[in-house]
Amino acid sequence: MSSSPRPPDVGGEPARGYLLDNARAEAGERFAWLAELFDGVTRGHFDRLGVGAGSRCWEVGAGGPSIPAALAAAVGPSGHVLATDIDPSWLTAGGGYEVRRHDVTADPPPEPGTFDLVHARLVLVHLPERSRALATMAAALRPGGWLLVEDADTALQPLACLDDSGPAQRRANRLRDAVRELLTRRGADLRFGRTLPRALRAAGLVEVAATGSFPVGGTACNRLEAATVRHVRGELLAAGLADDAEIDAHLAAIDAGELDLTLAPLISAWGRRPAAG
Ligand SMILES: C[S@@+](CC[C@H](N)C(=O)[O-])C[C@H]1O[C@@H](n2cnc3c(N)ncnc32)[C@H](O)[C@@H]1O
């Protein structure tokens, strides 16, 4: 299932852009396990914010098909779901939602001023131009429409294993630090989650609030971690942040079920565009 490791940077030029790009098979695995871990949380927010029959929704940086499909089921034939991504190749044409390639940091808002809900999960944390992306998403809302942004705050809880009880757990935590270092070098803001309420208010939204959650242990955490480490293996080696033996031992420990892996908290924040008038 895995493809060959990404080649090291050419000519000493640092690699740029989104680290966990969708071109690799591991991206699809990651979307499936992210869905298992977080779709229940996300769908709960959709329900609470009133997404239902006839709603118009824009899913930004959709990645895999699960959230666009859930929105399409919620809004029904009288609604509209637009799913966009800088690389939409994991999205399913004919899935009851419209698919478009769209760069939220560079392209204008599609159908400005029309959406009841705009949602992005685990997208803005990666993007250096995140305030421009937020402005684009806010501009797509109708008056009274809701923006829901969900992002990790990796600095708030940086461990892969909370129970740091042995060498395998400590190795997992070292490798999590190394992946975080790669993300930072690509421009990710690993403290972004905590800033979301302030960022939504700065984007002109009202009735802003937020909540946070993270899973501890279980198959989905294990499989997500394995897919992530395999995805960035070439980058870790090229950057000298880990060696083959360490990565192989970590993947074997995951397979052996020895680790109770966890994730950074997902901060879900929402706010609405003031009603006109
Ligand atoms: C970590 S994945 C999250 C996917 C999905 N939202 C989820 O929660 O499972 C980040 C997604 O953002 C997309 N992305 C990265 N940069 C983007 C940009 N500038 N504009 C739109 N999407 C982007 C990636 O291609 C990827 O699908």
CSV table of C-alpha atoms and ligand atoms in Angstrom, one decimal:
chain,number,residue,atom,x,y,z
A,1,MET,CA,0.0,0.0,0.0
A,2,SER,CA,2.8,2.4,0.8
A,3,SER,CA,4.6,4.3,-2.0
A,4,SER,CA,8.4,5.0,-2.1
A,5,PRO,CA,9.7,7.7,0.3
A,6,ARG,CA,9.7,11.2,-0.9
A,7,PRO,CA,13.1,12.2,-2.4
A,8,PRO,CA,15.3,14.5,-0.3
A,9,ASP,CA,15.2,18.2,-1.1
A,10,VAL,CA,17.1,19.0,-4.3
A,11,GLY,CA,20.0,21.4,-4.3
A,12,GLY,CA,19.6,22.2,-0.6
A,13,GLU,CA,16.4,24.1,-1.2
A,14,PRO,CA,14.0,23.6,1.7
A,15,ALA,CA,10.8,21.8,0.8
A,16,ARG,CA,7.7,24.1,1.0
A,17,GLY,CA,4.0,23.7,1.2
A,18,TYR,CA,1.7,21.3,2.9
A,19,LEU,CA,3.8,18.4,4.4
A,20,LEU,CA,1.2,15.6,4.3
A,21,ASP,CA,0.3,16.0,0.7
A,22,ASN,CA,-2.6,14.1,-0.9
A,23,ALA,CA,-0.5,12.5,-3.7
A,24,ARG,CA,0.6,9.6,-1.5
A,25,ALA,CA,-1.4,6.5,-0.6
A,26,GLU,CA,-0.9,7.2,3.1
A,27,ALA,CA,-3.0,10.4,2.7
A,28,GLY,CA,-6.1,8.3,2.0
A,29,GLU,CA,-5.4,6.1,5.0
A,30,ARG,CA,-5.0,9.2,7.2
A,31,PHE,CA,-8.4,10.5,6.0
A,32,ALA,CA,-10.1,7.3,6.8
A,33,TRP,CA,-8.7,7.2,10.4
A,34,LEU,CA,-9.2,10.9,10.9
A,35,ALA,CA,-12.9,10.3,10.0
A,36,GLU,CA,-13.1,7.5,12.5
A,37,LEU,CA,-11.6,9.6,15.3
A,38,PHE,CA,-13.2,13.0,14.6
A,39,ASP,CA,-16.3,12.8,12.4
A,40,GLY,CA,-18.6,12.2,15.3
A,41,VAL,CA,-17.3,15.4,17.0
A,42,THR,CA,-17.6,17.4,13.8
A,43,ARG,CA,-21.1,16.1,12.9
A,44,GLY,CA,-22.3,17.0,16.5
A,45,HIS,CA,-21.3,20.6,15.8
A,46,PHE,CA,-23.1,20.6,12.4
A,47,ASP,CA,-26.3,19.4,14.1
A,48,ARG,CA,-25.9,22.0,16.9
A,49,LEU,CA,-25.3,24.8,14.4
A,50,GLY,CA,-28.5,23.9,12.6
A,51,VAL,CA,-27.3,22.2,9.4
A,52,GLY,CA,-30.3,20.5,7.9
A,53,ALA,CA,-32.6,20.1,4.9
A,54,GLY,CA,-31.9,22.9,2.4
A,55,SER,CA,-28.7,24.2,4.0
A,56,ARG,CA,-25.8,25.5,1.8
A,57,CYS,CA,-22.4,24.3,3.0
A,58,TRP,CA,-18.8,24.7,1.9
A,59,GLU,CA,-16.3,22.1,3.2
A,60,VAL,CA,-12.8,23.6,2.8
A,61,GLY,CA,-9.7,21.4,2.5
A,62,ALA,CA,-12.0,18.4,2.6
A,63,GLY,CA,-9.4,15.7,2.1
A,64,GLY,CA,-11.4,12.5,2.0
A,65,PRO,CA,-15.1,12.1,1.2
A,66,SER,CA,-16.6,11.4,4.7
A,67,ILE,CA,-17.5,14.9,5.8
A,68,PRO,CA,-18.8,16.1,2.3
A,69,ALA,CA,-21.0,12.9,2.2
A,70,ALA,CA,-22.3,13.5,5.8
A,71,LEU,CA,-23.2,17.1,4.8
A,72,ALA,CA,-24.9,16.0,1.6
A,73,ALA,CA,-27.0,13.5,3.6
A,74,ALA,CA,-27.9,16.2,6.1
A,75,VAL,CA,-28.9,18.9,3.5
A,76,GLY,CA,-30.7,16.6,1.1
A,77,PRO,CA,-31.7,17.4,-2.5
A,78,SER,CA,-32.9,20.9,-1.7
A,79,GLY,CA,-29.5,21.9,-0.2
A,80,HIS,CA,-26.0,22.3,-1.7
A,81,VAL,CA,-22.6,21.1,-0.6
A,82,LEU,CA,-19.4,22.3,-2.1
A,83,ALA,CA,-16.2,20.4,-1.2
A,84,THR,CA,-12.9,22.0,-2.2
A,85,ASP,CA,-9.3,21.1,-1.7
A,86,ILE,CA,-5.9,22.2,-3.2
A,87,ASP,CA,-5.8,18.5,-4.3
A,88,PRO,CA,-9.3,17.1,-4.5
A,89,SER,CA,-8.3,13.6,-5.8
A,90,TRP,CA,-9.6,11.7,-2.8
A,91,LEU,CA,-13.1,13.2,-3.2
A,92,THR,CA,-15.8,11.3,-5.0
A,93,ALA,CA,-17.6,12.7,-8.1
A,94,GLY,CA,-21.3,11.8,-7.9
A,95,GLY,CA,-21.2,11.6,-4.1
A,96,GLY,CA,-24.1,14.1,-3.8
A,97,TYR,CA,-21.7,17.1,-3.4
A,98,GLU,CA,-19.9,19.3,-5.8
A,99,VAL,CA,-16.1,19.0,-6.0
A,100,ARG,CA,-13.8,21.9,-7.0
A,101,ARG,CA,-10.0,22.4,-6.8
A,102,HIS,CA,-9.6,25.6,-4.8
A,103,ASP,CA,-6.6,27.1,-2.8
A,104,VAL,CA,-8.2,28.8,0.2
A,105,THR,CA,-5.1,31.0,0.6
A,106,ALA,CA,-5.1,32.3,-2.9
A,107,ASP,CA,-8.4,32.0,-4.7
A,108,PRO,CA,-11.4,34.2,-4.1
A,109,PRO,CA,-14.4,32.8,-2.1
A,110,PRO,CA,-16.7,30.7,-4.3
A,111,GLU,CA,-20.3,32.0,-4.2
A,112,PRO,CA,-19.5,34.8,-1.7
A,113,GLY,CA,-22.1,35.8,0.9
A,114,THR,CA,-24.3,32.6,0.3
A,115,PHE,CA,-23.3,29.8,2.7
A,116,ASP,CA,-25.2,28.8,5.9
A,117,LEU,CA,-22.1,26.9,7.0
A,118,VAL,CA,-18.4,27.0,6.1
A,119,HIS,CA,-16.2,24.4,7.7
A,120,ALA,CA,-12.5,23.5,7.7
A,121,ARG,CA,-10.9,20.8,9.9
A,122,LEU,CA,-7.1,20.4,10.3
A,123,VAL,CA,-6.4,22.7,7.4
A,124,LEU,CA,-5.6,26.2,8.6
A,125,VAL,CA,-3.0,25.0,11.2
A,126,HIS,CA,-0.8,24.0,8.2
A,127,LEU,CA,-1.1,27.2,6.2
A,128,PRO,CA,1.2,30.2,6.8
A,129,GLU,CA,-1.4,32.4,5.1
A,130,ARG,CA,-4.1,31.3,7.6
A,131,SER,CA,-5.6,34.7,8.3
A,132,ARG,CA,-6.2,35.3,4.6
A,133,ALA,CA,-7.9,31.9,4.4
A,134,LEU,CA,-10.1,32.8,7.4
A,135,ALA,CA,-11.1,36.0,5.7
A,136,THR,CA,-12.0,34.1,2.5
A,137,MET,CA,-14.1,31.7,4.5
A,138,ALA,CA,-15.9,34.4,6.4
A,139,ALA,CA,-16.6,36.3,3.1
A,140,ALA,CA,-18.4,33.2,1.8
A,141,LEU,CA,-21.0,33.2,4.7
A,142,ARG,CA,-24.5,34.6,4.3
A,143,PRO,CA,-25.5,37.1,7.0
A,144,GLY,CA,-26.2,34.9,10.0
A,145,GLY,CA,-24.2,32.0,8.6
A,146,TRP,CA,-21.8,29.9,10.7
A,147,LEU,CA,-18.1,29.4,10.4
A,148,LEU,CA,-16.8,26.2,12.1
A,149,VAL,CA,-13.0,25.8,12.2
A,150,GLU,CA,-11.4,22.8,13.9
A,151,ASP,CA,-7.6,22.7,14.4
A,152,ALA,CA,-5.1,20.9,16.4
A,153,ASP,CA,-3.2,22.6,19.2
A,154,THR,CA,-0.1,20.3,19.2
A,155,ALA,CA,1.8,22.5,21.7
A,156,LEU,CA,-1.0,22.2,24.3
A,157,GLN,CA,-0.5,18.4,24.4
A,158,PRO,CA,2.6,17.4,22.5
A,159,LEU,CA,3.0,13.7,23.6
A,160,ALA,CA,2.3,10.6,21.4
A,161,CYS,CA,2.2,8.5,24.6
A,162,LEU,CA,0.8,10.2,27.8
A,163,ASP,CA,2.0,7.2,29.8
A,164,ASP,CA,5.7,7.6,29.2
A,165,SER,CA,6.4,4.2,30.8
A,166,GLY,CA,9.1,2.6,28.8
A,167,PRO,CA,11.6,2.9,25.9
A,168,ALA,CA,8.9,2.3,23.2
A,169,GLN,CA,6.8,5.1,24.6
A,170,ARG,CA,9.7,7.4,24.9
A,171,ARG,CA,10.7,6.7,21.3
A,172,ALA,CA,7.2,7.4,20.2
A,173,ASN,CA,7.4,10.8,21.9
A,174,ARG,CA,10.8,11.6,20.3
A,175,LEU,CA,9.4,10.8,16.9
A,176,ARG,CA,6.3,12.9,17.5
A,177,ASP,CA,8.7,15.8,18.3
A,178,ALA,CA,10.5,15.1,15.0
A,179,VAL,CA,7.2,15.2,13.0
A,180,ARG,CA,6.3,18.4,14.8
A,181,GLU,CA,9.6,19.9,13.8
A,182,LEU,CA,9.0,19.0,10.1
A,183,LEU,CA,5.5,20.7,10.3
A,184,THR,CA,7.0,23.8,11.8
A,185,ARG,CA,9.6,24.0,9.1
A,186,ARG,CA,6.7,24.0,6.5
A,187,GLY,CA,5.0,26.9,8.3
A,188,ALA,CA,2.5,25.2,10.5
A,189,ASP,CA,1.5,27.0,13.7
A,190,LEU,CA,1.4,24.4,16.4
A,191,ARG,CA,-0.3,26.7,18.9
A,192,PHE,CA,-3.0,27.8,16.4
A,193,GLY,CA,-5.9,25.9,18.0
A,194,ARG,CA,-5.9,28.0,21.1
A,195,THR,CA,-6.0,31.2,19.0
A,196,LEU,CA,-9.2,30.3,17.1
A,197,PRO,CA,-11.8,32.2,19.2
A,198,ARG,CA,-9.7,35.4,18.9
A,199,ALA,CA,-9.1,34.8,15.2
A,200,LEU,CA,-12.8,34.3,14.5
A,201,ARG,CA,-13.6,37.6,16.3
A,202,ALA,CA,-10.9,39.3,14.3
A,203,ALA,CA,-12.6,38.0,11.2
A,204,GLY,CA,-15.7,39.9,12.2
A,205,LEU,CA,-17.7,37.0,13.6
A,206,VAL,CA,-20.0,37.1,16.6
A,207,GLU,CA,-21.4,34.6,19.1
A,208,VAL,CA,-17.9,32.9,19.1
A,209,ALA,CA,-17.2,29.9,21.3
A,210,ALA,CA,-15.1,26.8,21.3
A,211,THR,CA,-14.5,23.3,22.7
A,212,GLY,CA,-11.7,20.8,22.6
A,213,SER,CA,-11.2,17.0,22.7
A,214,PHE,CA,-8.7,14.3,22.0
A,215,PRO,CA,-8.8,10.5,21.8
A,216,VAL,CA,-6.5,8.3,23.9
A,217,GLY,CA,-5.5,4.8,22.6
A,218,GLY,CA,-7.3,2.4,20.3
A,219,THR,CA,-6.9,1.1,16.7
A,220,ALA,CA,-7.7,4.4,14.9
A,221,CYS,CA,-4.9,6.3,16.8
A,222,ASN,CA,-2.5,3.4,16.0
A,223,ARG,CA,-3.3,3.3,12.3
A,224,LEU,CA,-3.3,7.1,11.9
A,225,GLU,CA,0.2,7.2,13.6
A,226,ALA,CA,1.6,4.4,11.4
A,227,ALA,CA,0.2,6.1,8.2
A,228,THR,CA,1.6,9.5,9.3
A,229,VAL,CA,5.1,8.1,10.1
A,230,ARG,CA,5.2,6.2,6.8
A,231,HIS,CA,4.1,9.3,4.9
A,232,VAL,CA,6.9,11.5,6.3
A,233,ARG,CA,9.6,8.8,6.6
A,234,GLY,CA,11.7,10.2,3.7
A,235,GLU,CA,11.5,13.7,5.1
A,236,LEU,CA,12.5,12.6,8.6
A,237,LEU,CA,15.5,10.7,7.2
A,238,ALA,CA,16.5,13.5,4.9
A,239,ALA,CA,16.3,16.1,7.7
A,240,GLY,CA,18.4,13.8,10.1
A,241,LEU,CA,15.5,13.9,12.6
A,242,ALA,CA,15.2,10.0,12.8
A,243,ASP,CA,17.0,7.0,11.4
A,244,ASP,CA,15.6,3.8,9.8
A,245,ALA,CA,16.1,1.6,12.9
A,246,GLU,CA,14.2,4.0,15.1
A,247,ILE,CA,11.3,4.3,12.6
A,248,ASP,CA,11.1,0.6,12.1
A,249,ALA,CA,11.1,-0.1,15.8
A,250,HIS,CA,8.3,2.4,16.3
A,251,LEU,CA,6.2,0.9,13.5
A,252,ALA,CA,6.7,-2.6,15.0
A,253,ALA,CA,5.7,-1.3,18.5
A,254,ILE,CA,2.5,0.1,17.0
A,255,ASP,CA,1.7,-3.2,15.3
A,256,ALA,CA,2.4,-5.0,18.5
A,257,GLY,CA,-0.3,-2.9,20.3
A,258,GLU,CA,2.3,-1.8,22.9
A,259,LEU,CA,1.5,1.9,22.8
A,260,ASP,CA,-1.5,3.8,24.0
A,261,LEU,CA,-1.1,6.5,21.4
A,262,THR,CA,-2.9,9.8,21.6
A,263,LEU,CA,-3.2,13.0,19.6
A,264,ALA,CA,-3.1,16.7,20.2
A,265,PRO,CA,-6.4,18.3,21.2
A,266,LEU,CA,-8.8,19.2,18.4
A,267,ILE,CA,-10.1,22.7,19.2
A,268,SER,CA,-13.5,23.3,17.5
A,269,ALA,CA,-14.4,27.0,17.3
A,270,TRP,CA,-17.5,28.6,15.8
A,271,GLY,CA,-18.9,32.0,15.2
A,272,ARG,CA,-21.4,33.6,12.9
A,273,ARG,CA,-21.5,36.5,10.5
A,274,PRO,CA,-23.6,39.3,11.9
A,275,ALA,CA,-27.1,39.4,10.5
A,276,ALA,CA,-27.6,42.2,8.0
A,277,GLY,CA,-29.3,45.3,9.1
B,1,LIG,C1,-4.8,17.2,7.4
B,1,LIG,S1,-5.7,17.2,5.9
B,1,LIG,C2,-7.4,17.3,6.6
B,1,LIG,C3,-8.4,16.8,5.7
B,1,LIG,C4,-9.8,16.8,6.3
B,1,LIG,N1,-10.3,18.2,6.4
B,1,LIG,C5,-10.0,16.0,7.5
B,1,LIG,O1,-10.2,16.6,8.6
B,1,LIG,O2,-9.9,14.8,7.5
B,1,LIG,C6,-5.5,18.8,5.2
B,1,LIG,C7,-6.2,19.0,3.9
B,1,LIG,O3,-6.1,20.4,3.5
B,1,LIG,C8,-5.8,20.5,2.1
B,1,LIG,N2,-5.1,21.7,1.9
B,1,LIG,C9,-3.8,22.0,2.1
B,1,LIG,N3,-3.5,23.3,1.7
B,1,LIG,C10,-4.7,23.8,1.2
B,1,LIG,C11,-5.0,25.0,0.6
B,1,LIG,N4,-4.1,26.0,0.5
B,1,LIG,N5,-6.3,25.2,0.1
B,1,LIG,C12,-7.2,24.2,0.3
B,1,LIG,N6,-6.9,23.0,0.8
B,1,LIG,C13,-5.7,22.8,1.3
B,1,LIG,C14,-4.9,19.3,1.9
B,1,LIG,O4,-4.8,18.9,0.5
B,1,LIG,C15,-5.6,18.2,2.8
B,1,LIG,O5,-6.6,17.5,2.0
